mmCIF file of C-alpha atoms in Angstrom:
data_model
loop_
_atom_site.group_PDB
_atom_site.id
_atom_site.type_symbol
_atom_site.label_atom_id
_atom_site.label_comp_id
_atom_site.label_asym_id
_atom_site.label_seq_id
_atom_site.Cartn_x
_atom_site.Cartn_y
_atom_site.Cartn_z
ATOM 1 C CA PRO A 18 -2.596 6.452 75.897
ATOM 2 C CA HIS A 19 -0.073 3.976 74.394
ATOM 3 C CA PRO A 20 3.420 3.254 75.463
ATOM 4 C CA PRO A 21 5.427 4.271 72.310
ATOM 5 C CA PRO A 22 6.440 1.521 69.962
ATOM 6 C CA THR A 23 10.206 1.315 69.363
ATOM 7 C CA ARG A 24 11.401 1.360 65.757
ATOM 8 C CA ALA A 25 15.203 0.962 66.048
ATOM 9 C CA ALA A 26 18.010 1.150 68.421
ATOM 10 C CA GLY A 27 20.444 3.665 67.007
ATOM 11 C CA ARG A 28 22.606 6.253 68.677
ATOM 12 C CA GLY A 29 19.591 8.296 69.740
ATOM 13 C CA ALA A 30 17.682 5.421 71.288
ATOM 14 C CA PRO A 31 16.941 5.295 75.088
ATOM 15 C CA ALA A 32 19.633 3.648 77.128
ATOM 16 C CA MET A 33 17.211 0.856 78.201
ATOM 17 C CA LEU A 34 16.660 -0.244 74.566
ATOM 18 C CA ARG A 35 20.458 -0.315 73.893
ATOM 19 C CA ARG A 36 20.904 -2.347 77.077
ATOM 20 C CA GLY A 37 18.169 -4.649 75.960
ATOM 21 C CA LEU A 38 19.689 -5.327 72.554
ATOM 22 C CA LEU A 39 23.114 -5.904 73.992
ATOM 23 C CA GLN A 40 21.674 -8.348 76.580
ATOM 24 C CA HIS A 41 19.749 -10.096 73.882
ATOM 25 C CA SER A 42 22.829 -10.377 71.617
ATOM 26 C CA ALA A 43 24.808 -11.897 74.435
ATOM 27 C CA THR A 44 22.131 -14.336 75.186
ATOM 28 C CA VAL A 45 21.982 -15.457 71.607
ATOM 29 C CA GLN A 46 25.742 -15.810 71.384
ATOM 30 C CA ARG A 47 25.829 -17.973 74.517
ATOM 31 C CA ALA A 48 23.046 -20.095 73.092
ATOM 32 C CA GLN A 49 24.913 -20.569 69.814
ATOM 33 C CA ARG A 50 28.087 -21.659 71.727
ATOM 34 C CA ARG A 51 26.099 -24.243 73.702
ATOM 35 C CA SER A 52 24.391 -25.559 70.697
ATOM 36 C CA ALA A 53 27.613 -26.108 68.889
ATOM 37 C CA ALA A 54 28.791 -28.527 71.603
ATOM 38 C CA TRP A 55 25.759 -30.786 71.385
ATOM 39 C CA TRP A 56 24.005 -32.721 68.706
ATOM 40 C CA PRO A 57 21.251 -32.945 68.129
ATOM 41 C CA PRO A 58 20.356 -29.471 69.511
ATOM 42 C CA ALA A 59 17.932 -29.357 72.408
ATOM 43 C CA ALA A 60 14.319 -28.099 71.799
ATOM 44 C CA PRO A 61 14.058 -24.390 72.652
ATOM 45 C CA SER A 62 12.519 -23.582 75.961
ATOM 46 C CA ALA A 63 9.585 -21.264 76.347
ATOM 47 C CA PRO A 64 10.509 -17.585 77.058
ATOM 48 C CA SER A 65 10.120 -16.460 80.652
ATOM 49 C CA ALA A 66 7.841 -13.685 81.581
ATOM 50 C CA SER A 67 9.000 -10.535 83.275
ATOM 51 C CA ARG A 68 6.847 -8.938 86.043
ATOM 52 C CA GLY A 69 3.389 -8.432 84.785
ATOM 53 C CA LEU A 70 4.255 -9.508 81.254
ATOM 54 C CA ALA A 71 2.598 -12.543 79.710
ATOM 55 C CA ALA A 72 5.177 -14.552 77.687
ATOM 56 C CA GLY A 73 4.413 -15.766 74.203
ATOM 57 C CA ALA A 74 5.864 -16.244 70.803
ATOM 58 C CA ALA A 75 4.117 -13.197 69.227
ATOM 59 C CA CYS A 76 1.417 -11.535 71.380
ATOM 60 C CA LYS A 77 2.461 -9.712 74.587
ATOM 61 C CA ARG A 78 0.436 -8.527 77.528
ATOM 62 C CA HIS A 79 1.374 -6.379 80.480
ATOM 63 C CA PHE A 80 -0.840 -5.611 83.535
ATOM 64 C CA GLU A 81 -0.443 -3.162 86.367
ATOM 65 C CA ARG A 82 -2.598 -2.219 89.237
ATOM 66 C CA ARG A 83 -1.521 0.715 91.503
ATOM 67 C CA LEU A 84 -3.069 2.872 94.234
ATOM 68 C CA ILE A 85 -2.524 6.532 93.154
ATOM 69 C CA ARG A 86 -3.039 9.442 95.601
ATOM 70 C CA TYR A 87 -5.281 11.480 93.403
ATOM 71 C CA PRO A 88 -9.092 11.501 93.047
ATOM 72 C CA MET A 89 -10.493 9.412 90.186
ATOM 73 C CA ALA A 90 -11.916 12.418 88.271
ATOM 74 C CA GLU A 91 -8.514 14.133 88.197
ATOM 75 C CA LEU A 92 -6.591 11.082 86.960
ATOM 76 C CA TYR A 93 -9.244 10.350 84.309
ATOM 77 C CA GLN A 94 -9.026 13.886 83.035
ATOM 78 C CA VAL A 95 -5.250 13.567 82.588
ATOM 79 C CA VAL A 96 -5.503 10.253 80.668
ATOM 80 C CA ALA A 97 -8.290 11.596 78.498
ATOM 81 C CA ASP A 98 -6.315 14.732 77.593
ATOM 82 C CA VAL A 99 -4.760 13.131 74.494
ATOM 83 C CA GLN A 100 -4.407 16.527 72.793
ATOM 84 C CA HIS A 101 -1.601 17.423 75.298
ATOM 85 C CA TYR A 102 0.231 14.122 75.475
ATOM 86 C CA ALA A 103 3.320 15.593 73.708
ATOM 87 C CA GLU A 104 3.734 17.939 76.725
ATOM 88 C CA PHE A 105 4.320 15.167 79.247
ATOM 89 C CA VAL A 106 4.247 11.621 77.864
ATOM 90 C CA PRO A 107 7.761 10.099 77.435
ATOM 91 C CA TRP A 108 8.915 9.773 73.777
ATOM 92 C CA CYS A 109 5.653 11.395 72.436
ATOM 93 C CA ASN A 110 6.731 14.181 70.059
ATOM 94 C CA SER A 111 3.328 15.296 68.844
ATOM 95 C CA SER A 112 -0.408 14.423 69.587
ATOM 96 C CA THR A 113 -3.229 15.690 67.512
ATOM 97 C CA VAL A 114 -6.869 14.868 67.947
ATOM 98 C CA LEU A 115 -8.452 14.399 64.455
ATOM 99 C CA LEU A 116 -11.922 13.613 65.494
ATOM 100 C CA SER A 117 -13.770 14.050 68.781
ATOM 101 C CA GLU A 118 -17.234 12.899 69.567
ATOM 102 C CA PRO A 119 -19.028 11.937 72.848
ATOM 103 C CA GLY A 120 -17.409 8.837 74.088
ATOM 104 C CA ARG A 121 -14.781 8.485 71.332
ATOM 105 C CA MET A 122 -11.940 10.131 69.599
ATOM 106 C CA GLU A 123 -9.341 9.578 66.828
ATOM 107 C CA ALA A 124 -5.894 10.867 67.431
ATOM 108 C CA GLU A 125 -2.564 10.915 65.512
ATOM 109 C CA LEU A 126 0.525 10.347 67.616
ATOM 110 C CA ALA A 127 4.123 10.734 66.678
ATOM 111 C CA VAL A 128 6.625 8.952 68.948
ATOM 112 C CA GLY A 129 10.318 8.195 68.875
ATOM 113 C CA PHE A 130 13.755 9.450 69.661
ATOM 114 C CA GLY A 131 16.556 11.016 67.659
ATOM 115 C CA ILE A 132 16.084 10.255 63.916
ATOM 116 C CA PHE A 133 13.813 7.319 64.580
ATOM 117 C CA GLN A 134 10.185 8.277 64.473
ATOM 118 C CA GLU A 135 6.811 6.508 64.261
ATOM 119 C CA ARG A 136 3.427 8.122 63.433
ATOM 120 C CA TYR A 137 0.190 6.172 63.867
ATOM 121 C CA THR A 138 -3.522 6.756 64.447
ATOM 122 C CA SER A 139 -5.104 5.693 67.676
ATOM 123 C CA LEU A 140 -8.842 5.134 68.197
ATOM 124 C CA VAL A 141 -9.737 6.078 71.784
ATOM 125 C CA THR A 142 -12.959 4.963 73.532
ATOM 126 C CA LEU A 143 -14.008 6.991 76.563
ATOM 127 C CA GLU A 144 -16.109 5.212 79.180
ATOM 128 C CA PRO A 145 -17.066 6.486 82.656
ATOM 129 C CA THR A 146 -14.412 4.391 84.432
ATOM 130 C CA ARG A 147 -12.303 3.180 81.565
ATOM 131 C CA ILE A 148 -10.285 4.572 78.564
ATOM 132 C CA VAL A 149 -9.233 2.208 75.690
ATOM 133 C CA ALA A 150 -6.957 3.073 72.821
ATOM 134 C CA GLU A 151 -6.357 0.877 69.823
ATOM 135 C CA SER A 152 -3.959 1.116 66.897
ATOM 136 C CA ARG A 153 -3.137 -1.337 64.115
ATOM 137 C CA ASP A 154 -0.694 -1.660 61.237
ATOM 138 C CA THR A 155 2.082 0.604 62.475
ATOM 139 C CA GLN A 156 5.599 0.147 61.055
ATOM 140 C CA VAL A 157 6.670 -1.771 64.121
ATOM 141 C CA LEU A 158 3.540 -3.390 65.498
ATOM 142 C CA GLU A 159 0.695 -5.355 64.098
ATOM 143 C CA PHE A 160 -1.560 -4.106 66.814
ATOM 144 C CA LEU A 161 -1.425 -2.139 70.073
ATOM 145 C CA ARG A 162 -4.238 -1.864 72.650
ATOM 146 C CA THR A 163 -3.964 -0.101 75.956
ATOM 147 C CA GLU A 164 -6.682 0.214 78.578
ATOM 148 C CA TRP A 165 -6.798 2.458 81.706
ATOM 149 C CA GLY A 166 -9.332 1.491 84.385
ATOM 150 C CA PHE A 167 -10.237 3.696 87.299
ATOM 151 C CA SER A 168 -12.007 2.656 90.541
ATOM 152 C CA PRO A 169 -12.385 4.636 93.844
ATOM 153 C CA ALA A 170 -10.411 3.699 96.846
ATOM 154 C CA ARG A 171 -11.626 3.890 100.475
ATOM 155 C CA ASP A 172 -9.802 7.113 100.747
ATOM 156 C CA PRO A 173 -11.712 9.526 98.337
ATOM 157 C CA SER A 174 -8.452 11.351 97.573
ATOM 158 C CA ALA A 175 -6.987 8.141 96.141
ATOM 159 C CA THR A 176 -7.790 5.883 93.117
ATOM 160 C CA TRP A 177 -7.038 2.308 92.105
ATOM 161 C CA VAL A 178 -5.669 2.452 88.545
ATOM 162 C CA THR A 179 -5.233 -0.596 86.273
ATOM 163 C CA PHE A 180 -3.156 -0.310 83.122
ATOM 164 C CA LYS A 181 -3.264 -3.096 80.541
ATOM 165 C CA VAL A 182 -1.396 -3.191 77.300
ATOM 166 C CA ASP A 183 -1.663 -5.921 74.533
ATOM 167 C CA PHE A 184 0.669 -5.764 71.563
ATOM 168 C CA LYS A 185 2.281 -7.771 68.775
ATOM 169 C CA PHE A 186 5.521 -6.897 67.157
ATOM 170 C CA ARG A 187 6.201 -7.456 63.451
ATOM 171 C CA SER A 188 9.735 -8.478 64.306
ATOM 172 C CA SER A 189 10.593 -11.435 66.591
ATOM 173 C CA LEU A 190 13.705 -9.617 67.731
ATOM 174 C CA TYR A 191 11.695 -6.714 69.101
ATOM 175 C CA ALA A 192 9.240 -9.139 70.689
ATOM 176 C CA GLN A 193 12.187 -10.750 72.639
ATOM 177 C CA VAL A 194 13.929 -7.468 73.501
ATOM 178 C CA SER A 195 10.622 -5.905 74.762
ATOM 179 C CA ASP A 196 10.704 -8.383 77.752
ATOM 180 C CA LEU A 197 13.815 -6.606 78.917
ATOM 181 C CA PHE A 198 12.605 -3.058 79.010
ATOM 182 C CA MET A 199 8.731 -3.147 79.060
ATOM 183 C CA GLN A 200 8.600 -2.767 82.843
ATOM 184 C CA GLU A 201 10.738 0.385 82.714
ATOM 185 C CA VAL A 202 8.557 1.858 79.975
ATOM 186 C CA VAL A 203 5.394 1.323 81.960
ATOM 187 C CA ASP A 204 7.002 2.762 85.128
ATOM 188 C CA LYS A 205 8.035 5.958 83.269
ATOM 189 C CA MET A 206 4.559 6.257 81.604
ATOM 190 C CA VAL A 207 2.662 5.917 84.910
ATOM 191 C CA ALA A 208 5.050 8.351 86.666
ATOM 192 C CA ALA A 209 4.480 10.839 83.909
ATOM 193 C CA PHE A 210 0.672 10.787 84.261
ATOM 194 C CA GLU A 211 1.129 11.156 88.095
ATOM 195 C CA ARG A 212 3.328 14.235 87.660
ATOM 196 C CA ARG A 213 0.881 15.650 85.191
ATOM 197 C CA ALA A 214 -1.958 15.324 87.700
ATOM 198 C CA LYS A 215 0.143 17.005 90.296
ATOM 199 C CA ALA A 216 1.032 19.843 87.972
ATOM 200 C CA ILE A 217 -2.536 20.501 86.898
ATOM 201 C CA HIS A 218 -4.484 19.950 90.082
ATOM 202 C CA ARG A 219 -2.036 20.897 92.848
ATOM 203 C CA GLU A 220 -0.834 24.244 91.458
#
């Protein structure tokens, strides 16, 4: 249930990450040119937040709430189907459920692109209207927590879905670059789950 952590931006990286690194590099270069012209240097300003993303030096949070035209039970089933994430979740190369018990599971996910791969264990809690996944001590992130919430809409064929993700990068560079592409990652993730619901329940 996690958006995939990004390990590096080599030739095989998604275009959005390459764009983010280039934009970040250009920003740093402009800041360096400005600071060379003034003394003493001005105090750094706080980073601005992108849509839905809470700015901060280390910890990040993203929040989405959307009305999706599928019943709650169908969307819940798709999000809870961790075993098959590799079939439809962007950048997920493998997904294996290691332990499954009523209300919880432990899964190993491998994500990445090209030669850059990340493998980590996710602890998933299944509640009647909420699914929470937590991972710690990956190669790129100190922690990653995602939460899907489901509530019925007035139309029984639709559902209000909330998606929250809290994470902390080990690298300050990745933390800054994530502001540039996090919204695109979330958009692709939510769209993938919607397409999966359509493929399974509208055949």
